[in-house]
């Protein structure tokens, strides 16, 4: 038998000479993924960490397979076969969306051409595509012509950068570092606390204020917190309002929060990582009324815009504020005394080398249009409303609050079951459900009690799909109780 000649080491490089091999390899990859999709039988197999870790650890990385198909097969075993699939209608755990095909098409170019968006000379048209999308999103927010922004790796980074700008703005206007305070609601995202820590403000710098019955920031509590901060001689450097809280999808009263924040000289950041998709809705854009009064806004396109990870942006009302993150390096973006410098996005970003994630949103908008994306958002909001109403009519489950965006927080609690018991059972039900692999829900705590959460981001899921998960939850709860009775 003839011994196959190994490929030339350089043939692995993306290059016109290797175009045929590139196309062949990519097609094998796409075919492999399509075949894997055909085998998917649920959102997950429920594999435990131990068995998932073992085959990965067993691979000898110093002994390559030297074959595309063999590597694809191995990868399936280590990863694809037990992957969690966000397109499955019974995946209802975290804020992961099914992704749109135009964005996946863009990914081919994002990673193939591999532009880096830090400088114009590494990205050329990419810089202007990103800038157009920033302008477009800013216009949807209602910001004026001074607005600007930059794509980021996610809401965590967008929030960090927003608070960095707020901090440096406060310091530039004479506030003392030790006096700086940040105010968010108790339901704000944990990345606010994390950012405060990273920015050297300390954990005590973040003041959380109460939410109302619908889990929105209570303006009276905000007003009191701001008054206390001022009375103590401290400086409220930022108020963080959330437009779509992670658990309840609650949208803080943006008009009231803006008025109070600005009356106290605080920067207003709106964390619309989740609710930002409403900017594309033709029927619910009004839910974000007041967002245009923010100083900065976080939008996660990889949540409610159906984009693959990563795709997020920080938008600011006044682009001059981005100067707080500008640094001139002689080898990259030197100070140009003639003022004829290139448009370098690195001047606005915490990152240097940065993926051209904007191309995914661009292709999405050009192939599908924003109204279709907004329609998807409306679909999942409608779905949550329908599911919430159906749960209200049942006596074996309880709702924590009326659904607002696209989450439903509920728990198993048949007649006669105590609150304590419902709290104890919720995490047990969740792990049993996960182990069965047929559906995935999230868990959360409300006032120290465990609940279950459905996060609905799949416009193809139906109420019957989601109510089927609830039936499964109830069946598991009944089984657990019955098993305990026997014991
Ligand atoms: C998801 C989320 C974040 C964090 O965004 P990442 O993209 O996961 O970093 C921040 N705030 C809210 C309200 C979120 O839902």
Coordinates of C-alpha atoms and ligand atoms in Angstrom, one line a residue:
X1 CA 0.0 0.0 0.0
X2 CA 1.3 3.4 -0.9
X3 CA 2.3 5.6 2.1
X4 CA 0.4 8.9 1.8
X5 CA 2.7 11.9 1.5
X6 CA 2.2 14.2 4.4
X7 CA 1.1 17.7 3.4
X8 CA 3.7 20.4 3.2
X9 CA 3.8 22.2 6.6
X10 CA 3.0 25.5 5.0
X11 CA -0.1 24.2 3.3
X12 CA -2.1 24.7 6.5
X13 CA -1.8 28.5 6.0
X14 CA -4.8 30.5 4.6
X15 CA -3.3 31.5 1.3
X16 CA -4.4 31.7 -2.4
X17 CA -2.3 28.7 -3.1
X18 CA -4.2 26.7 -0.6
X19 CA -7.7 27.9 -1.6
X20 CA -8.9 24.5 -2.7
X21 CA -7.8 22.9 0.5
X22 CA -9.4 25.8 2.5
X23 CA -12.7 25.3 0.7
X24 CA -12.6 21.5 1.1
X25 CA -11.7 21.7 4.8
X26 CA -14.5 24.3 5.5
X27 CA -17.0 22.1 3.6
X28 CA -16.1 19.1 5.7
X29 CA -16.6 21.2 8.8
X30 CA -20.0 22.4 7.7
X31 CA -21.1 18.9 6.6
X32 CA -19.9 17.6 10.0
X33 CA -21.9 20.2 11.9
X34 CA -25.0 19.6 9.7
X35 CA -24.8 15.9 10.4
X36 CA -24.4 16.6 14.1
X37 CA -27.5 18.8 14.1
X38 CA -29.4 15.9 12.6
X39 CA -28.5 13.8 15.6
X40 CA -29.4 16.3 18.3
X41 CA -32.2 14.9 20.5
X42 CA -32.5 17.7 23.1
X43 CA -30.8 20.7 24.4
X44 CA -28.2 18.6 26.3
X45 CA -27.3 15.1 27.2
X46 CA -26.9 16.1 30.9
X47 CA -23.4 14.7 31.1
X48 CA -21.7 15.4 34.4
X49 CA -18.3 17.2 34.7
X50 CA -16.3 14.1 35.5
X51 CA -17.2 12.0 32.4
X52 CA -17.0 15.2 30.2
X53 CA -13.5 15.9 31.4
X54 CA -12.0 12.5 31.1
X55 CA -11.8 12.1 27.3
X56 CA -10.4 15.6 26.9
X57 CA -7.7 14.8 29.5
X58 CA -6.9 11.6 27.7
X59 CA -5.9 13.3 24.4
X60 CA -2.1 13.4 23.8
X61 CA -1.6 16.8 22.3
X62 CA 2.0 16.0 21.3
X63 CA 0.7 13.2 19.0
X64 CA -1.5 14.9 16.4
X65 CA -4.0 13.0 14.3
X66 CA -2.8 14.7 11.1
X67 CA -6.2 14.3 9.5
X68 CA -9.2 16.6 9.3
X69 CA -11.9 13.9 9.4
X70 CA -10.2 12.1 12.3
X71 CA -9.9 15.4 14.2
X72 CA -13.6 16.2 13.5
X73 CA -14.6 12.8 14.8
X74 CA -12.5 13.2 17.9
X75 CA -13.9 16.7 18.5
X76 CA -17.4 15.3 18.2
X77 CA -16.7 12.8 20.9
X78 CA -15.1 15.4 23.2
X79 CA -17.5 18.2 22.6
X80 CA -20.3 18.1 20.0
X81 CA -22.0 14.9 21.2
X82 CA -22.7 16.5 24.6
X83 CA -22.9 20.1 23.6
X84 CA -25.7 22.3 24.8
X85 CA -27.8 23.5 21.8
X86 CA -29.5 26.8 22.1
X87 CA -31.7 26.3 19.1
X88 CA -33.6 23.5 20.9
X89 CA -37.0 24.8 21.9
X90 CA -36.6 23.3 25.4
X91 CA -33.4 25.1 26.1
X92 CA -34.7 27.7 28.4
X93 CA -31.9 28.3 30.9
X94 CA -29.7 31.3 30.4
X95 CA -29.6 34.3 28.1
X96 CA -28.3 32.3 25.1
X97 CA -30.0 32.8 21.8
X98 CA -30.2 30.7 18.7
X99 CA -28.1 32.5 16.1
X100 CA -29.0 33.7 12.7
X101 CA -27.5 32.3 9.6
X102 CA -26.4 35.6 8.0
X103 CA -24.2 36.2 11.1
X104 CA -22.6 32.7 10.6
X105 CA -21.9 33.6 7.1
X106 CA -20.1 36.7 8.3
X107 CA -18.0 34.6 10.7
X108 CA -16.4 33.0 7.7
X109 CA -15.0 36.4 6.8
X110 CA -14.4 37.6 10.3
X111 CA -12.0 34.7 11.0
X112 CA -10.7 34.1 7.5
X113 CA -9.6 37.6 6.7
X114 CA -8.9 38.1 10.4
X115 CA -9.0 41.9 10.4
X116 CA -8.1 43.5 13.7
X117 CA -10.2 46.5 14.5
X118 CA -7.7 48.3 16.6
X119 CA -6.3 50.5 13.8
X120 CA -7.5 51.7 10.4
X121 CA -4.4 50.2 8.8
X122 CA -5.4 46.7 10.0
X123 CA -9.0 46.9 9.1
X124 CA -9.8 49.7 6.5
X125 CA -13.5 49.2 5.6
X126 CA -14.0 47.3 8.8
X127 CA -13.4 50.4 10.8
X128 CA -16.2 52.2 8.9
X129 CA -18.6 49.3 9.1
X130 CA -18.2 49.2 12.9
X131 CA -18.6 53.0 13.0
X132 CA -21.8 52.9 10.9
X133 CA -23.3 50.2 13.2
X134 CA -22.3 52.3 16.3
X135 CA -24.0 55.4 14.7
X136 CA -27.0 53.3 13.7
X137 CA -27.5 51.8 17.2
X138 CA -26.9 55.3 18.8
X139 CA -29.6 56.7 16.5
X140 CA -32.0 54.0 17.6
X141 CA -31.3 54.9 21.2
X142 CA -32.1 58.5 20.4
X143 CA -28.6 59.9 21.0
X144 CA -27.6 63.1 19.2
X145 CA -24.8 63.7 16.6
X146 CA -22.1 63.8 19.3
X147 CA -22.7 60.1 20.1
X148 CA -20.1 57.4 19.6
X149 CA -19.2 54.0 20.9
X150 CA -17.3 50.8 20.3
X151 CA -17.9 47.1 20.0
X152 CA -16.8 45.1 23.0
X153 CA -16.6 41.4 24.1
X154 CA -19.8 41.5 26.0
X155 CA -22.0 43.3 28.5
X156 CA -19.5 42.8 31.3
X157 CA -16.8 44.7 29.4
X158 CA -19.3 47.3 28.2
X159 CA -20.4 47.9 31.8
X160 CA -16.8 48.1 33.0
X161 CA -15.9 50.6 30.3
X162 CA -19.0 52.7 31.1
X163 CA -18.1 52.9 34.8
X164 CA -14.5 53.6 33.9
X165 CA -15.6 56.6 31.8
X166 CA -18.0 57.7 34.6
X167 CA -15.2 57.4 37.2
X168 CA -12.7 59.4 35.1
X169 CA -15.3 62.0 34.3
X170 CA -16.0 62.4 38.0
X171 CA -12.3 62.6 38.9
X172 CA -11.7 65.1 36.0
X173 CA -14.4 67.4 37.6
X174 CA -12.7 67.3 41.0
X175 CA -14.3 64.5 42.9
X176 CA -12.0 62.6 45.3
X177 CA -11.4 58.9 44.6
X178 CA -12.5 57.8 48.1
X179 CA -15.8 59.6 47.8
X180 CA -17.0 57.9 44.6
X181 CA -20.2 55.9 44.8
X182 CA -22.2 53.9 42.2
X183 CA -25.9 53.2 42.6
X184 CA -27.7 50.3 41.0
X185 CA -30.8 48.3 42.0
X186 CA -30.6 45.1 44.0
X187 CA -31.5 43.3 40.7
X188 CA -28.7 45.0 38.7
X189 CA -26.1 42.7 37.1
X190 CA -23.2 41.5 39.1
X191 CA -20.8 42.9 36.6
X192 CA -21.4 46.3 38.1
X193 CA -20.0 45.2 41.5
X194 CA -17.1 43.5 39.6
X195 CA -16.4 46.6 37.6
X196 CA -16.3 48.7 40.8
X197 CA -13.8 46.3 42.2
X198 CA -11.6 46.3 39.1
X199 CA -11.7 50.1 39.0
X200 CA -10.3 50.3 42.5
X201 CA -13.5 51.7 44.0
X202 CA -14.0 48.9 46.4
X203 CA -17.0 46.8 47.1
X204 CA -18.5 49.3 49.5
X205 CA -18.7 51.9 46.7
X206 CA -21.7 50.2 45.2
X207 CA -25.0 51.1 46.8
X208 CA -27.9 48.9 45.9
X209 CA -31.4 50.3 46.1
X210 CA -34.7 48.5 46.5
X211 CA -37.0 47.4 43.6
X212 CA -40.8 47.7 43.4
X213 CA -43.3 44.8 43.2
X214 CA -42.5 44.4 39.5
X215 CA -38.7 44.3 40.3
X216 CA -38.0 47.7 38.8
X217 CA -35.7 50.2 40.6
X218 CA -37.8 52.2 43.0
X219 CA -37.3 55.9 42.3
X220 CA -38.0 56.9 45.9
X221 CA -35.3 54.5 47.1
X222 CA -33.0 55.9 44.5
X223 CA -33.8 59.4 45.6
X224 CA -33.1 58.5 49.2
X225 CA -29.8 56.8 48.3
X226 CA -28.6 59.8 46.4
X227 CA -29.6 62.1 49.2
X228 CA -27.7 60.0 51.7
X229 CA -24.6 59.9 49.5
X230 CA -24.7 63.7 49.2
X231 CA -25.3 64.2 52.9
X232 CA -22.3 62.0 53.7
X233 CA -20.1 64.3 51.5
X234 CA -19.7 61.5 49.0
X235 CA -20.1 61.8 45.2
X236 CA -22.5 59.6 43.2
X237 CA -20.4 59.1 40.1
X238 CA -22.9 56.9 38.3
X239 CA -26.4 55.5 38.5
X240 CA -26.8 52.2 36.7
X241 CA -30.3 51.5 35.4
X242 CA -31.1 48.1 34.0
X243 CA -33.2 47.8 30.9
X244 CA -34.1 44.1 31.2
X245 CA -32.8 42.6 34.5
X246 CA -31.3 39.1 34.1
X247 CA -33.8 37.4 36.3
X248 CA -37.1 39.2 35.8
X249 CA -36.5 41.2 32.6
X250 CA -37.6 44.3 34.5
X251 CA -36.9 47.6 32.9
X252 CA -36.1 50.3 35.5
X253 CA -38.2 53.5 35.1
X254 CA -35.6 55.2 32.9
X255 CA -37.3 58.7 32.8
X256 CA -37.4 59.0 36.6
X257 CA -33.9 57.5 37.1
X258 CA -32.5 59.9 34.5
X259 CA -34.0 62.9 36.2
X260 CA -32.7 61.9 39.6
X261 CA -29.2 60.9 38.4
X262 CA -28.7 64.1 36.5
X263 CA -30.1 66.3 39.4
X264 CA -27.3 64.8 41.5
X265 CA -24.6 65.3 38.8
X266 CA -24.3 61.5 38.3
X267 CA -23.5 59.7 35.1
X268 CA -26.4 57.6 33.9
X269 CA -25.5 54.2 32.5
X270 CA -28.3 52.1 31.1
X271 CA -27.4 48.4 31.1
X272 CA -29.6 47.2 28.2
X273 CA -27.5 44.0 27.7
X274 CA -30.8 42.1 27.7
X275 CA -33.5 44.6 26.8
X276 CA -31.4 46.2 24.0
X277 CA -33.2 44.1 21.4
X278 CA -36.3 46.2 21.9
X279 CA -34.5 48.9 19.9
X280 CA -35.3 46.8 16.9
X281 CA -39.0 46.1 17.8
X282 CA -41.5 48.0 15.8
X283 CA -44.1 47.6 18.6
X284 CA -42.3 47.7 21.9
X285 CA -39.5 50.3 21.3
X286 CA -41.5 52.5 23.7
X287 CA -40.6 50.2 26.6
X288 CA -37.2 51.9 26.5
X289 CA -38.5 55.4 26.7
X290 CA -36.0 57.6 28.5
X291 CA -32.9 55.6 27.4
X292 CA -32.0 58.5 25.2
X293 CA -31.2 60.5 28.4
X294 CA -28.4 58.1 29.3
X295 CA -24.7 59.0 29.2
X296 CA -23.9 55.5 28.1
X297 CA -25.7 52.3 27.1
X298 CA -24.7 48.6 27.0
X299 CA -26.2 46.6 24.2
X300 CA -25.5 42.8 23.9
X301 CA -26.1 41.8 20.3
X302 CA -25.3 38.3 21.4
X303 CA -28.5 38.1 23.4
X304 CA -31.5 39.7 21.9
X305 CA -30.1 40.4 18.4
X306 CA -29.5 36.7 17.8
X307 CA -25.8 37.1 17.1
X308 CA -23.1 34.5 17.9
X309 CA -20.8 35.2 20.9
X310 CA -19.1 37.7 21.0
X311 CA -21.0 40.8 19.9
X312 CA -21.7 43.7 22.2
X313 CA -21.3 47.5 22.2
X314 CA -20.9 50.4 24.5
X315 CA -22.6 53.5 23.2
X316 CA -22.0 57.0 24.7
X317 CA -24.0 60.1 24.2
X318 CA -20.9 62.3 24.0
X319 CA -18.0 60.6 22.1
X320 CA -15.5 63.0 23.7
X321 CA -15.8 60.9 26.9
X322 CA -14.2 58.0 25.2
X323 CA -11.0 60.0 25.4
X324 CA -10.6 58.6 28.9
X325 CA -9.4 55.3 27.4
X326 CA -7.2 56.8 24.7
X327 CA -3.5 56.0 24.9
X328 CA -1.0 56.8 22.2
X329 CA 1.7 54.1 21.5
X330 CA 4.5 55.1 19.1
X331 CA 4.2 51.8 17.2
X332 CA 0.4 51.8 16.8
X333 CA -1.5 55.0 17.0
X334 CA 1.1 57.8 17.6
X335 CA 0.0 61.3 18.4
X336 CA -0.2 63.1 15.1
X337 CA 0.6 66.8 15.5
X338 CA -0.8 67.5 12.0
X339 CA -4.2 66.2 13.1
X340 CA -4.4 64.1 9.9
X341 CA -4.3 60.9 11.9
X342 CA -6.1 57.7 10.9
X343 CA -9.4 56.8 12.5
X344 CA -8.2 54.2 15.0
X345 CA -10.8 52.4 17.0
X346 CA -8.2 51.4 19.6
X347 CA -8.5 55.0 20.9
X348 CA -12.0 54.1 22.1
X349 CA -11.5 50.6 23.3
X350 CA -10.2 48.7 26.3
X351 CA -8.9 46.1 23.9
X352 CA -6.1 46.3 21.4
X353 CA -6.3 43.4 18.9
X354 CA -10.0 43.0 18.4
X355 CA -12.3 40.8 16.3
X356 CA -14.4 42.3 13.5
X357 CA -17.6 41.2 15.3
X358 CA -19.5 44.1 13.8
X359 CA -19.5 42.3 10.4
X360 CA -22.0 39.7 11.8
X361 CA -24.5 42.4 12.7
X362 CA -23.9 44.1 9.4
X363 CA -24.7 41.0 7.4
X364 CA -27.7 40.3 9.6
X365 CA -29.1 43.8 8.9
X366 CA -28.3 43.6 5.2
X367 CA -29.8 40.2 4.6
X368 CA -32.6 40.2 7.1
X369 CA -33.2 43.8 8.1
X370 CA -33.8 45.1 11.6
X371 CA -37.6 44.6 11.6
X372 CA -37.2 40.8 11.4
X373 CA -34.8 40.8 14.4
X374 CA -37.3 43.0 16.2
X375 CA -40.0 40.6 15.3
X376 CA -38.0 37.8 16.9
X377 CA -37.8 39.9 20.1
X378 CA -41.6 40.5 20.0
X379 CA -42.1 36.7 19.5
X380 CA -40.2 35.8 22.6
X381 CA -41.9 38.5 24.7
X382 CA -45.3 37.2 23.5
X383 CA -44.2 33.7 24.3
X384 CA -43.3 34.6 27.9
X385 CA -46.6 36.5 28.3
X386 CA -48.5 33.4 27.1
X387 CA -46.6 31.0 29.3
X388 CA -47.0 33.3 32.3
X389 CA -50.7 33.5 31.8
X390 CA -50.9 29.7 31.5
X391 CA -48.9 29.2 34.7
X392 CA -51.3 31.6 36.6
X393 CA -54.1 29.2 35.8
X394 CA -52.4 26.2 37.3
X395 CA -52.4 25.3 41.0
X396 CA -49.3 23.1 41.0
X397 CA -46.9 26.0 40.2
X398 CA -46.4 29.5 41.4
X399 CA -45.1 32.6 39.6
X400 CA -42.7 35.0 41.3
X401 CA -43.8 37.9 39.2
X402 CA -45.6 38.7 35.9
X403 CA -43.3 38.1 33.0
X404 CA -41.9 41.4 31.6
X405 CA -39.4 40.7 28.9
X406 CA -38.9 37.0 28.2
X407 CA -38.2 35.3 31.4
X408 CA -40.6 33.4 33.6
X409 CA -39.6 32.8 37.3
X410 CA -41.7 30.1 38.9
X411 CA -41.6 27.1 41.2
X412 CA -43.2 23.8 41.8
X413 CA -45.7 24.2 44.6
X414 CA -48.8 22.0 44.6
X415 CA -51.6 22.7 47.1
X416 CA -50.4 22.1 50.7
X417 CA -46.7 22.3 49.9
X418 CA -45.0 24.8 52.3
X419 CA -42.8 27.6 51.0
X420 CA -39.9 25.9 52.8
X421 CA -40.5 22.7 50.9
X422 CA -40.9 24.5 47.6
X423 CA -37.5 26.2 48.2
X424 CA -35.8 22.9 49.1
X425 CA -37.2 21.1 46.0
X426 CA -36.5 23.7 43.4
X427 CA -32.7 23.0 42.9
X428 CA -33.3 19.2 43.2
X429 CA -35.9 19.4 40.4
X430 CA -33.6 21.5 38.3
X431 CA -30.7 19.0 38.5
X432 CA -33.0 16.0 37.9
X433 CA -34.4 17.8 34.8
X434 CA -30.9 18.6 33.5
X435 CA -29.7 15.0 34.1
X436 CA -32.6 13.8 31.9
X437 CA -31.4 16.1 29.1
X438 CA -34.8 16.8 27.7
X439 CA -35.0 20.4 28.9
X440 CA -32.8 23.0 30.6
X441 CA -34.1 25.7 33.0
X442 CA -32.1 28.0 35.2
X443 CA -32.3 28.4 38.9
X444 CA -32.3 31.7 40.9
X445 CA -33.0 33.1 44.3
X446 CA -35.7 35.5 45.2
X447 CA -35.5 36.9 48.7
X448 CA -33.2 34.1 49.7
X449 CA -35.6 31.4 48.3
X450 CA -34.8 29.1 45.4
X451 CA -36.9 29.4 42.3
X452 CA -36.7 28.1 38.7
X453 CA -36.3 30.4 35.7
X454 CA -37.3 30.0 32.1
X455 CA -35.3 32.4 29.8
X456 CA -37.1 32.4 26.5
X457 CA -35.0 33.6 23.6
X458 CA -36.0 31.1 20.9
X459 CA -38.6 32.5 18.5
X460 CA -39.2 29.0 17.2
X461 CA -40.3 27.7 20.6
X462 CA -44.0 27.4 21.2
X463 CA -46.1 27.7 24.3
X464 CA -46.7 24.0 24.1
X465 CA -42.9 23.4 24.1
X466 CA -42.4 25.5 27.2
X467 CA -45.5 24.2 29.1
X468 CA -44.1 20.7 28.4
X469 CA -41.0 21.7 30.4
X470 CA -43.3 22.9 33.2
X471 CA -45.2 19.5 33.1
X472 CA -41.9 17.8 33.4
X473 CA -40.9 20.0 36.4
X474 CA -44.2 19.1 38.1
X475 CA -43.8 15.4 37.3
X476 CA -40.2 15.4 38.8
X477 CA -41.5 17.3 41.9
X478 CA -44.3 14.8 42.4
X479 CA -41.8 11.9 42.0
X480 CA -39.4 13.4 44.5
X481 CA -42.1 13.9 47.0
X482 CA -43.5 10.4 46.5
X483 CA -40.0 8.9 46.9
X484 CA -39.5 10.7 50.1
X485 CA -42.8 9.5 51.4
X486 CA -41.8 5.9 50.8
X487 CA -38.4 6.4 52.5
Ligands
LIG1 C1 -25.8 39.2 30.3 C2 -25.8 40.5 31.1 C3 -24.7 41.2 31.3 C4 -23.3 40.6 31.0 O1 -23.1 40.5 29.7 P1 -22.0 39.4 29.1 O2 -22.2 39.6 27.6 O3 -22.4 38.1 29.5 O4 -20.7 39.8 29.6 C5 -24.7 42.4 31.9 N1 -25.9 42.9 32.3 C6 -27.1 42.3 32.1 C7 -28.4 42.9 32.5 C8 -27.1 41.0 31.5 O5 -28.2 40.4 31.3

